[in-house]
CSV table of C-alpha atoms in Angstrom, one decimal:
chain,number,residue,atom,x,y,z
I,26,MET,CA,-29.8,-23.8,12.6
I,27,ARG,CA,-29.1,-21.5,15.6
I,28,ASP,CA,-31.2,-18.5,16.3
I,29,VAL,CA,-29.4,-15.2,15.5
I,30,ALA,CA,-29.6,-11.9,17.3
I,31,ILE,CA,-28.1,-8.4,16.6
I,32,VAL,CA,-26.4,-7.0,19.7
I,33,GLY,CA,-24.5,-4.0,18.5
I,34,VAL,CA,-25.0,-1.1,16.1
I,35,GLY,CA,-22.6,1.7,15.2
I,36,GLN,CA,-22.6,4.6,12.7
I,37,THR,CA,-20.3,7.4,11.8
I,38,ARG,CA,-21.2,11.0,11.1
I,39,VAL,CA,-22.6,11.4,7.6
I,40,GLY,CA,-22.1,14.1,5.0
I,41,GLU,CA,-18.9,15.4,3.4
I,42,LEU,CA,-16.3,13.8,5.6
I,43,TRP,CA,-13.1,15.1,4.0
I,44,GLU,CA,-10.9,14.4,7.0
I,45,LYS,CA,-11.8,10.7,7.2
I,46,SER,CA,-10.3,7.9,5.1
I,47,LEU,CA,-12.1,4.7,4.2
I,48,ARG,CA,-10.2,2.7,6.8
I,49,GLN,CA,-10.9,5.4,9.5
I,50,LEU,CA,-14.6,5.5,8.7
I,51,GLY,CA,-14.7,1.6,8.9
I,52,TYR,CA,-12.8,1.7,12.2
I,53,ASP,CA,-15.1,4.3,13.7
I,54,ALA,CA,-18.3,2.4,12.7
I,55,ILE,CA,-17.0,-1.0,13.9
I,56,ASP,CA,-15.5,0.4,17.1
I,57,ALA,CA,-18.9,2.0,18.0
I,58,ALA,CA,-20.8,-1.2,17.2
I,59,MET,CA,-18.4,-3.4,19.3
I,60,LYS,CA,-18.7,-1.1,22.2
I,61,ASP,CA,-22.5,-1.0,21.9
I,62,ALA,CA,-22.4,-4.8,21.9
I,63,GLY,CA,-20.0,-5.2,24.7
I,64,VAL,CA,-17.6,-7.4,22.7
I,65,GLU,CA,-13.9,-7.1,22.2
I,66,LYS,CA,-13.3,-9.6,19.3
I,67,ALA,CA,-15.1,-11.4,16.5
I,68,ASP,CA,-14.7,-14.4,14.3
I,69,SER,CA,-15.7,-12.8,11.0
I,70,LEU,CA,-15.8,-9.4,9.4
I,71,PHE,CA,-18.0,-9.0,6.3
I,72,VAL,CA,-17.8,-5.7,4.6
I,73,GLY,CA,-20.7,-4.9,2.3
I,74,ASN,CA,-19.4,-2.2,-0.2
I,75,MET,CA,-20.3,-1.1,-3.7
I,76,LEU,CA,-17.9,1.6,-4.9
I,77,SER,CA,-14.9,1.6,-2.7
I,78,GLY,CA,-12.5,0.8,-5.5
I,79,GLU,CA,-14.0,2.8,-8.3
I,80,LEU,CA,-14.4,6.1,-6.4
I,81,ALA,CA,-11.8,6.0,-3.6
I,82,GLY,CA,-9.1,4.0,-5.3
I,83,GLN,CA,-9.1,1.3,-2.6
I,84,GLU,CA,-10.0,-2.3,-2.9
I,85,HIS,CA,-9.6,-5.4,-0.6
I,86,LEU,CA,-11.4,-3.2,1.9
I,87,ALA,CA,-12.3,-5.9,4.5
I,88,THR,CA,-8.7,-6.8,5.1
I,89,LEU,CA,-7.6,-3.2,5.1
I,90,ILE,CA,-10.0,-2.3,7.9
I,91,ALA,CA,-9.3,-5.5,9.8
I,92,ASP,CA,-5.6,-4.8,9.7
I,93,PHE,CA,-6.2,-1.2,10.8
I,94,MET,CA,-8.2,-2.4,13.8
I,95,GLY,CA,-5.6,-5.0,14.8
I,96,MET,CA,-7.9,-8.0,14.0
I,97,ARG,CA,-5.9,-11.1,13.3
I,98,GLY,CA,-6.9,-14.7,12.8
I,99,ILE,CA,-10.4,-13.9,11.5
I,100,GLU,CA,-12.0,-14.3,8.2
I,101,ALA,CA,-12.5,-11.0,6.4
I,102,ALA,CA,-14.3,-10.5,3.1
I,103,LYS,CA,-16.1,-8.0,1.0
I,104,ILE,CA,-19.6,-8.9,-0.1
I,105,GLU,CA,-20.8,-7.0,-3.3
I,106,ALA,CA,-24.4,-6.7,-4.5
I,107,ALA,CA,-24.3,-3.1,-5.7
I,108,CYS,CA,-26.3,-0.9,-3.3
I,109,ALA,CA,-27.7,-4.0,-1.7
I,110,SER,CA,-24.2,-5.0,-0.5
I,111,GLY,CA,-24.8,-4.1,3.1
I,112,ALA,CA,-28.0,-6.0,3.3
I,113,ALA,CA,-26.4,-9.0,1.5
I,114,ALA,CA,-23.4,-8.9,3.9
I,115,LEU,CA,-25.8,-9.0,6.8
I,116,ARG,CA,-27.5,-12.1,5.3
I,117,VAL,CA,-24.1,-13.8,4.9
I,118,GLY,CA,-23.3,-13.0,8.5
I,119,THR,CA,-26.6,-14.4,9.6
I,120,MET,CA,-25.9,-17.6,7.8
I,121,ALA,CA,-22.4,-17.8,9.4
I,122,VAL,CA,-23.8,-17.5,12.9
I,123,ALA,CA,-26.9,-19.7,12.3
I,124,SER,CA,-24.8,-22.5,10.8
I,125,GLY,CA,-22.4,-22.5,13.7
I,126,MET,CA,-19.4,-21.5,11.6
I,127,ALA,CA,-19.0,-18.3,13.6
I,128,ASP,CA,-20.2,-17.1,17.0
I,129,VAL,CA,-19.6,-13.4,16.7
I,130,VAL,CA,-19.8,-11.6,13.3
I,131,ILE,CA,-19.3,-8.0,12.4
I,132,VAL,CA,-21.0,-6.6,9.3
I,133,ALA,CA,-19.8,-3.2,8.1
I,134,GLY,CA,-20.1,-0.9,5.2
I,135,VAL,CA,-18.2,2.3,4.4
I,136,GLU,CA,-18.2,4.6,1.4
I,137,LYS,CA,-16.7,8.0,0.4
I,138,MET,CA,-18.8,9.5,-2.4
I,139,THR,CA,-18.1,13.2,-2.1
I,140,ASP,CA,-14.4,13.7,-2.3
I,141,THR,CA,-14.0,12.6,-6.0
I,142,LEU,CA,-14.2,14.7,-9.1
I,143,PRO,CA,-17.5,14.8,-11.0
I,144,PRO,CA,-16.2,12.8,-14.0
I,145,GLU,CA,-15.0,10.0,-11.7
I,146,THR,CA,-18.3,10.0,-9.7
I,147,THR,CA,-20.3,9.8,-12.9
I,148,ALA,CA,-18.2,7.0,-14.3
I,149,GLY,CA,-18.4,5.1,-11.0
I,150,LEU,CA,-22.2,5.4,-10.8
I,151,ALA,CA,-22.4,4.4,-14.5
I,152,LEU,CA,-21.0,1.0,-13.4
I,153,ALA,CA,-24.4,0.1,-12.1
I,154,ALA,CA,-25.5,-0.2,-15.7
I,155,ASP,CA,-24.1,-2.8,-18.1
I,156,GLN,CA,-21.0,-1.4,-19.8
I,157,GLU,CA,-21.4,-3.3,-23.1
I,158,TYR,CA,-25.1,-3.2,-23.7
I,159,GLU,CA,-26.4,-0.1,-21.8
I,160,VAL,CA,-23.6,2.5,-21.1
I,161,ALA,CA,-22.2,2.1,-24.6
I,162,GLU,CA,-25.6,3.2,-25.9
I,163,GLY,CA,-25.7,6.2,-23.6
I,164,ALA,CA,-28.0,4.8,-20.9
I,165,THR,CA,-26.7,6.1,-17.6
I,166,PHE,CA,-27.8,4.8,-14.2
I,167,LEU,CA,-30.1,7.7,-13.7
I,168,ALA,CA,-31.6,7.4,-17.1
I,169,LEU,CA,-32.4,3.8,-16.5
I,170,ASN,CA,-34.3,4.5,-13.3
I,171,ALA,CA,-36.1,7.4,-15.0
I,172,MET,CA,-37.3,4.9,-17.6
I,173,LEU,CA,-38.8,2.8,-14.8
I,174,MET,CA,-40.5,5.9,-13.3
I,175,GLN,CA,-41.8,6.9,-16.7
I,176,ARG,CA,-43.3,3.5,-17.3
I,177,TYR,CA,-45.0,3.4,-13.9
I,178,MET,CA,-46.5,6.9,-14.5
I,179,HIS,CA,-47.8,5.8,-17.9
I,180,GLU,CA,-49.2,2.4,-16.8
I,181,TYR,CA,-50.9,3.5,-13.6
I,182,GLY,CA,-51.6,7.2,-14.0
I,183,CYS,CA,-49.2,8.2,-11.3
I,184,THR,CA,-48.6,12.0,-11.0
I,185,ARG,CA,-45.5,14.0,-10.2
I,186,GLU,CA,-47.2,15.2,-7.1
I,187,GLN,CA,-47.8,11.6,-5.9
I,188,LEU,CA,-44.1,10.8,-6.4
I,189,ALA,CA,-43.1,13.9,-4.6
I,190,GLU,CA,-45.1,12.8,-1.5
I,191,VAL,CA,-42.4,10.2,-1.0
I,192,ALA,CA,-39.6,12.8,-0.8
I,193,VAL,CA,-41.7,15.1,1.5
I,194,ALA,CA,-42.5,12.2,3.9
I,195,ALA,CA,-38.8,11.3,4.1
I,196,ARG,CA,-37.8,14.9,4.8
I,197,LYS,CA,-40.4,15.1,7.6
I,198,TRP,CA,-38.8,12.0,9.2
I,199,ALA,CA,-35.4,13.5,8.7
I,200,GLN,CA,-36.4,16.7,10.5
I,201,LEU,CA,-36.9,14.5,13.6
I,202,ASN,CA,-33.5,12.9,13.2
I,203,PRO,CA,-30.5,15.1,14.4
I,204,ASP,CA,-28.1,12.9,12.5
I,205,ALA,CA,-29.8,13.4,9.1
I,206,PHE,CA,-27.9,15.3,6.4
I,207,GLU,CA,-30.8,17.3,5.0
I,208,ARG,CA,-33.4,18.7,7.4
I,209,GLY,CA,-34.7,21.8,5.7
I,210,ASP,CA,-38.4,22.3,4.9
I,211,LEU,CA,-39.6,20.6,1.7
I,212,THR,CA,-42.9,20.8,-0.2
I,213,ILE,CA,-44.4,18.8,-3.0
I,214,GLU,CA,-44.0,21.8,-5.3
I,215,ASP,CA,-40.3,22.0,-4.4
I,216,VAL,CA,-39.8,18.4,-5.5
I,217,ALA,CA,-41.9,18.5,-8.7
I,218,LYS,CA,-40.3,21.8,-9.9
I,219,ALA,CA,-36.7,21.0,-9.0
I,220,ARG,CA,-34.0,20.8,-11.6
I,221,MET,CA,-34.7,18.0,-14.1
I,222,ILE,CA,-32.0,15.3,-14.0
I,223,SER,CA,-33.5,12.7,-16.3
I,224,ASP,CA,-37.1,13.1,-17.3
I,225,PRO,CA,-39.2,12.6,-15.1
I,226,LEU,CA,-36.6,12.4,-12.3
I,227,THR,CA,-35.8,15.8,-10.7
I,228,LYS,CA,-32.9,16.4,-8.4
I,229,LEU,CA,-35.2,16.0,-5.3
I,230,ASP,CA,-36.5,12.6,-6.6
I,231,CYS,CA,-32.9,11.4,-6.2
I,232,CYS,CA,-31.1,10.2,-3.1
I,233,LEU,CA,-28.3,12.1,-1.4
I,234,VAL,CA,-24.6,11.6,-2.2
I,235,THR,CA,-22.7,11.4,1.1
I,236,ASP,CA,-19.8,9.7,3.0
I,237,GLY,CA,-20.5,7.5,5.9
I,238,GLY,CA,-20.1,4.1,7.6
I,239,ALA,CA,-22.2,1.7,9.6
I,240,ALA,CA,-21.6,-1.6,11.4
I,241,ILE,CA,-23.7,-4.3,13.1
I,242,VAL,CA,-22.6,-7.0,15.5
I,243,MET,CA,-24.5,-10.3,15.6
I,244,THR,CA,-24.2,-13.5,17.6
I,245,ARG,CA,-26.1,-16.6,18.6
I,246,ALA,CA,-29.3,-15.9,20.5
I,247,ASP,CA,-28.2,-17.6,23.7
I,248,ARG,CA,-25.0,-15.6,24.0
I,249,ALA,CA,-26.9,-12.4,23.2
I,250,LYS,CA,-28.6,-12.5,26.6
I,251,ASP,CA,-25.3,-11.6,28.2
I,252,CYS,CA,-24.8,-8.4,26.1
I,253,PRO,CA,-25.7,-5.0,27.5
I,254,LYS,CA,-28.4,-4.0,24.9
I,255,THR,CA,-31.7,-5.7,24.2
I,256,PRO,CA,-31.0,-8.3,21.5
I,257,ILE,CA,-32.9,-7.9,18.3
I,258,HIS,CA,-33.7,-11.3,16.8
I,259,LEU,CA,-33.4,-11.9,13.0
I,260,LEU,CA,-36.6,-13.8,12.1
I,261,GLY,CA,-36.4,-14.1,8.3
I,262,ALA,CA,-34.3,-13.1,5.4
I,263,ALA,CA,-34.3,-13.7,1.6
I,264,MET,CA,-32.4,-12.5,-1.4
I,265,GLU,CA,-33.3,-12.7,-5.1
I,266,HIS,CA,-32.5,-11.2,-8.5
I,267,HIS,CA,-34.3,-11.7,-11.8
I,268,HIS,CA,-32.3,-9.5,-14.2
I,269,ARG,CA,-29.1,-7.7,-14.6
I,270,ASN,CA,-29.9,-5.3,-17.4
I,271,ILE,CA,-33.1,-3.3,-17.5
I,272,SER,CA,-33.8,-4.8,-20.9
I,273,ALA,CA,-34.1,-8.2,-19.2
I,274,MET,CA,-36.7,-7.1,-16.6
I,275,PRO,CA,-39.8,-9.3,-17.0
I,276,GLU,CA,-41.9,-6.3,-16.1
I,277,LEU,CA,-40.6,-2.7,-15.6
I,278,THR,CA,-42.9,-2.1,-12.7
I,279,VAL,CA,-42.3,-5.3,-10.7
I,280,THR,CA,-39.1,-6.0,-8.9
I,281,ALA,CA,-37.6,-9.3,-7.4
I,282,THR,CA,-38.8,-8.0,-4.0
I,283,ALA,CA,-42.1,-9.6,-5.0
I,284,LYS,CA,-40.3,-12.9,-4.6
I,285,SER,CA,-37.8,-12.3,-1.8
I,286,GLY,CA,-40.2,-10.4,0.4
I,287,PRO,CA,-42.8,-13.1,0.7
I,288,ARG,CA,-40.0,-15.7,1.4
I,289,ALA,CA,-38.7,-13.6,4.2
I,290,PHE,CA,-42.2,-13.1,5.7
I,291,GLU,CA,-42.8,-16.9,5.4
I,292,MET,CA,-39.5,-17.7,7.2
I,293,ALA,CA,-40.4,-15.2,9.9
I,294,GLY,CA,-44.0,-16.5,10.2
I,295,MET,CA,-45.3,-13.0,9.7
I,296,LYS,CA,-47.1,-10.9,7.2
I,297,PRO,CA,-46.9,-7.2,6.1
I,298,ALA,CA,-49.7,-6.2,8.5
I,299,ASP,CA,-47.5,-7.3,11.5
I,300,MET,CA,-44.8,-4.7,10.7
I,301,ASP,CA,-44.5,-1.8,13.1
I,302,THR,CA,-42.0,0.1,10.8
I,303,VAL,CA,-40.9,-0.5,7.3
I,304,GLN,CA,-37.5,0.6,6.1
I,305,VAL,CA,-37.1,0.3,2.3
I,306,TYR,CA,-34.2,1.4,0.1
I,307,ASP,CA,-35.2,4.7,-1.5
I,308,ALA,CA,-32.5,5.7,-4.0
I,309,PHE,CA,-35.4,7.4,-5.9
I,310,THR,CA,-39.0,8.3,-5.1
I,311,ILE,CA,-40.3,5.6,-7.4
I,312,ASN,CA,-38.4,2.9,-5.4
I,313,THR,CA,-40.5,3.4,-2.3
I,314,ILE,CA,-43.7,3.0,-4.2
I,315,LEU,CA,-42.6,-0.1,-6.1
I,316,PHE,CA,-41.2,-1.8,-3.0
I,317,LEU,CA,-44.3,-1.2,-0.9
I,318,GLU,CA,-46.3,-2.8,-3.6
I,319,ASP,CA,-44.0,-5.7,-4.1
I,320,LEU,CA,-43.8,-6.4,-0.4
I,321,GLY,CA,-47.5,-6.7,-0.2
I,322,PHE,CA,-48.5,-3.5,1.7
I,323,CYS,CA,-50.7,-2.6,-1.2
I,324,ALA,CA,-51.6,-4.0,-4.7
I,325,LYS,CA,-49.6,-3.2,-7.8
I,326,GLY,CA,-50.5,0.2,-9.1
I,327,GLU,CA,-52.0,1.3,-5.8
I,328,GLY,CA,-48.7,2.5,-4.3
I,329,LYS,CA,-49.1,6.0,-5.7
I,330,ASP,CA,-52.3,6.4,-3.6
I,331,PHE,CA,-50.9,4.5,-0.6
I,332,VAL,CA,-48.2,7.1,-0.1
I,333,SER,CA,-50.4,10.1,-0.5
I,334,GLY,CA,-51.8,12.3,2.2
I,335,GLY,CA,-48.9,11.8,4.6
I,336,ARG,CA,-49.7,8.1,5.1
I,337,ILE,CA,-46.0,7.1,5.4
I,338,ALA,CA,-44.9,10.4,7.1
I,339,PRO,CA,-44.7,11.0,10.9
I,340,GLY,CA,-48.2,10.5,12.3
I,341,GLY,CA,-49.3,8.4,9.3
I,342,GLU,CA,-50.7,4.9,9.2
I,343,LEU,CA,-47.4,3.2,8.2
I,344,PRO,CA,-44.0,4.6,9.4
I,345,VAL,CA,-41.7,4.2,6.4
I,346,ASN,CA,-38.0,5.2,6.3
I,347,THR,CA,-38.1,6.7,9.8
I,348,ASN,CA,-34.5,8.0,9.7
I,349,GLY,CA,-35.2,10.1,6.6
I,350,GLY,CA,-34.1,7.5,4.1
I,351,GLY,CA,-31.6,7.8,1.4
I,352,LEU,CA,-33.5,10.8,0.1
I,353,SER,CA,-32.9,13.0,3.2
I,354,CYS,CA,-30.8,11.2,5.9
I,355,VAL,CA,-27.7,9.6,4.2
I,356,HIS,CA,-26.7,7.8,1.1
I,357,PRO,CA,-23.3,6.4,0.6
I,358,GLY,CA,-23.2,3.6,-1.9
I,359,MET,CA,-23.9,0.9,0.8
I,360,TYR,CA,-26.9,2.6,2.2
I,361,GLY,CA,-28.6,-0.8,2.8
I,362,LEU,CA,-26.7,-1.2,6.1
I,363,PHE,CA,-28.1,2.1,7.4
I,364,VAL,CA,-31.6,0.8,6.6
I,365,MET,CA,-30.9,-2.2,8.8
I,366,ALA,CA,-29.5,0.0,11.6
I,367,GLU,CA,-32.6,2.1,11.7
I,368,ALA,CA,-34.9,-1.0,11.9
I,369,ILE,CA,-32.8,-2.2,14.8
I,370,ARG,CA,-32.8,1.1,16.7
I,371,GLN,CA,-36.6,1.4,16.2
I,372,ALA,CA,-37.0,-2.1,17.7
I,373,ARG,CA,-34.7,-1.1,20.6
I,374,GLY,CA,-36.7,2.1,21.2
I,375,GLU,CA,-33.6,4.3,20.8
I,376,CYS,CA,-34.8,6.8,18.1
I,377,GLY,CA,-35.8,9.8,20.2
I,378,ASP,CA,-38.3,12.2,18.6
I,379,ARG,CA,-38.8,9.9,15.6
I,380,GLN,CA,-39.4,6.8,17.7
I,381,VAL,CA,-42.5,4.8,16.7
I,382,LYS,CA,-44.6,3.9,19.7
I,383,ASP,CA,-44.5,0.2,20.6
I,384,ALA,CA,-42.3,-0.7,17.6
I,385,LYS,CA,-41.2,-4.3,18.1
I,386,VAL,CA,-41.1,-5.8,14.6
I,387,SER,CA,-39.5,-4.1,11.5
I,388,LEU,CA,-38.9,-5.0,7.9
I,389,ALA,CA,-35.6,-3.8,6.4
I,390,HIS,CA,-34.9,-4.0,2.7
I,391,GLY,CA,-31.9,-3.6,0.4
I,392,ASN,CA,-31.9,-2.8,-3.3
I,393,GLY,CA,-29.0,-3.2,-5.6
I,394,GLY,CA,-28.4,-2.1,-9.2
I,395,VAL,CA,-31.3,-1.0,-11.4
I,396,LEU,CA,-33.8,-2.9,-9.2
I,397,SER,CA,-31.7,-6.0,-9.7
I,398,SER,CA,-30.7,-7.5,-6.3
I,399,GLN,CA,-33.4,-7.4,-3.6
I,400,VAL,CA,-32.7,-8.4,0.0
């Protein structure tokens, strides 16, 4: 297997991008990534998307974007693993380059979440739950995540204030990021007393809903030396799921990250203590706590204390979600690719005011469904 390096990263503006179509957002992100990488063509395009068809009325997205960009004679495919789609697509691209089946691979993700009517948005998000066994009984995507949060609070004595620490830390990072969507001041009290969405989830425990696109260019390590930017080497990757429906979760407070994380560390020959930054998928405040535990940064049940006192905020012991995360920076359905992009930019030293000193090694994580797919 060949060593693989990332040589290009591109992102669009984020927020309510009414004037941009899906194909245009894809074009903008990929064009920026290719220019960043100094490449003019690729062998493969893998698009990691979740809700393009359901919300924007457009499927077969990979070929749509490839055609729009004038890419011919390449393989183009959409990779779907719910919100983990971007991370899953990056792993597929890694395998293509490592195996020798491709030399240059573009991985992209694009989503428009804000220009649809509320009933359509609600229906689209409900697809994350099982239509026959969960949605039919009234269990929405938010309600299912609220159940996980409720169980963790009950089992480990976690308080609303400890969960709110996650959102506040994310906002402090976002305030250092000029590209973040939400940058206003935020307090623990603001989060805990915000409008209730699904008990105990308040509005500020939940991620943003935005438009946006991101793209990454990867190639074999020996070719990467000729690219203009410092190549960022992919050292380890793993993906696992152990349930589809929440009713099939072996334990409500343990995710499949507890399996895929250690496998990725083993492949990389590293351990949690070696990470300079940690970028985890934070669709909800409880996610960050669960993933830090399952990845081995603290023991099960200790995450609530681990995130307290600004420990994961700027100036804390462990820089987590340094772009502001899905809670404050950006969250289209395929947010996982933005997680990867932030890890890469931190390793390159390109993050300006939020740059973590001497950041060389990062962990990036994608989550899909109700804690189902973990990459």
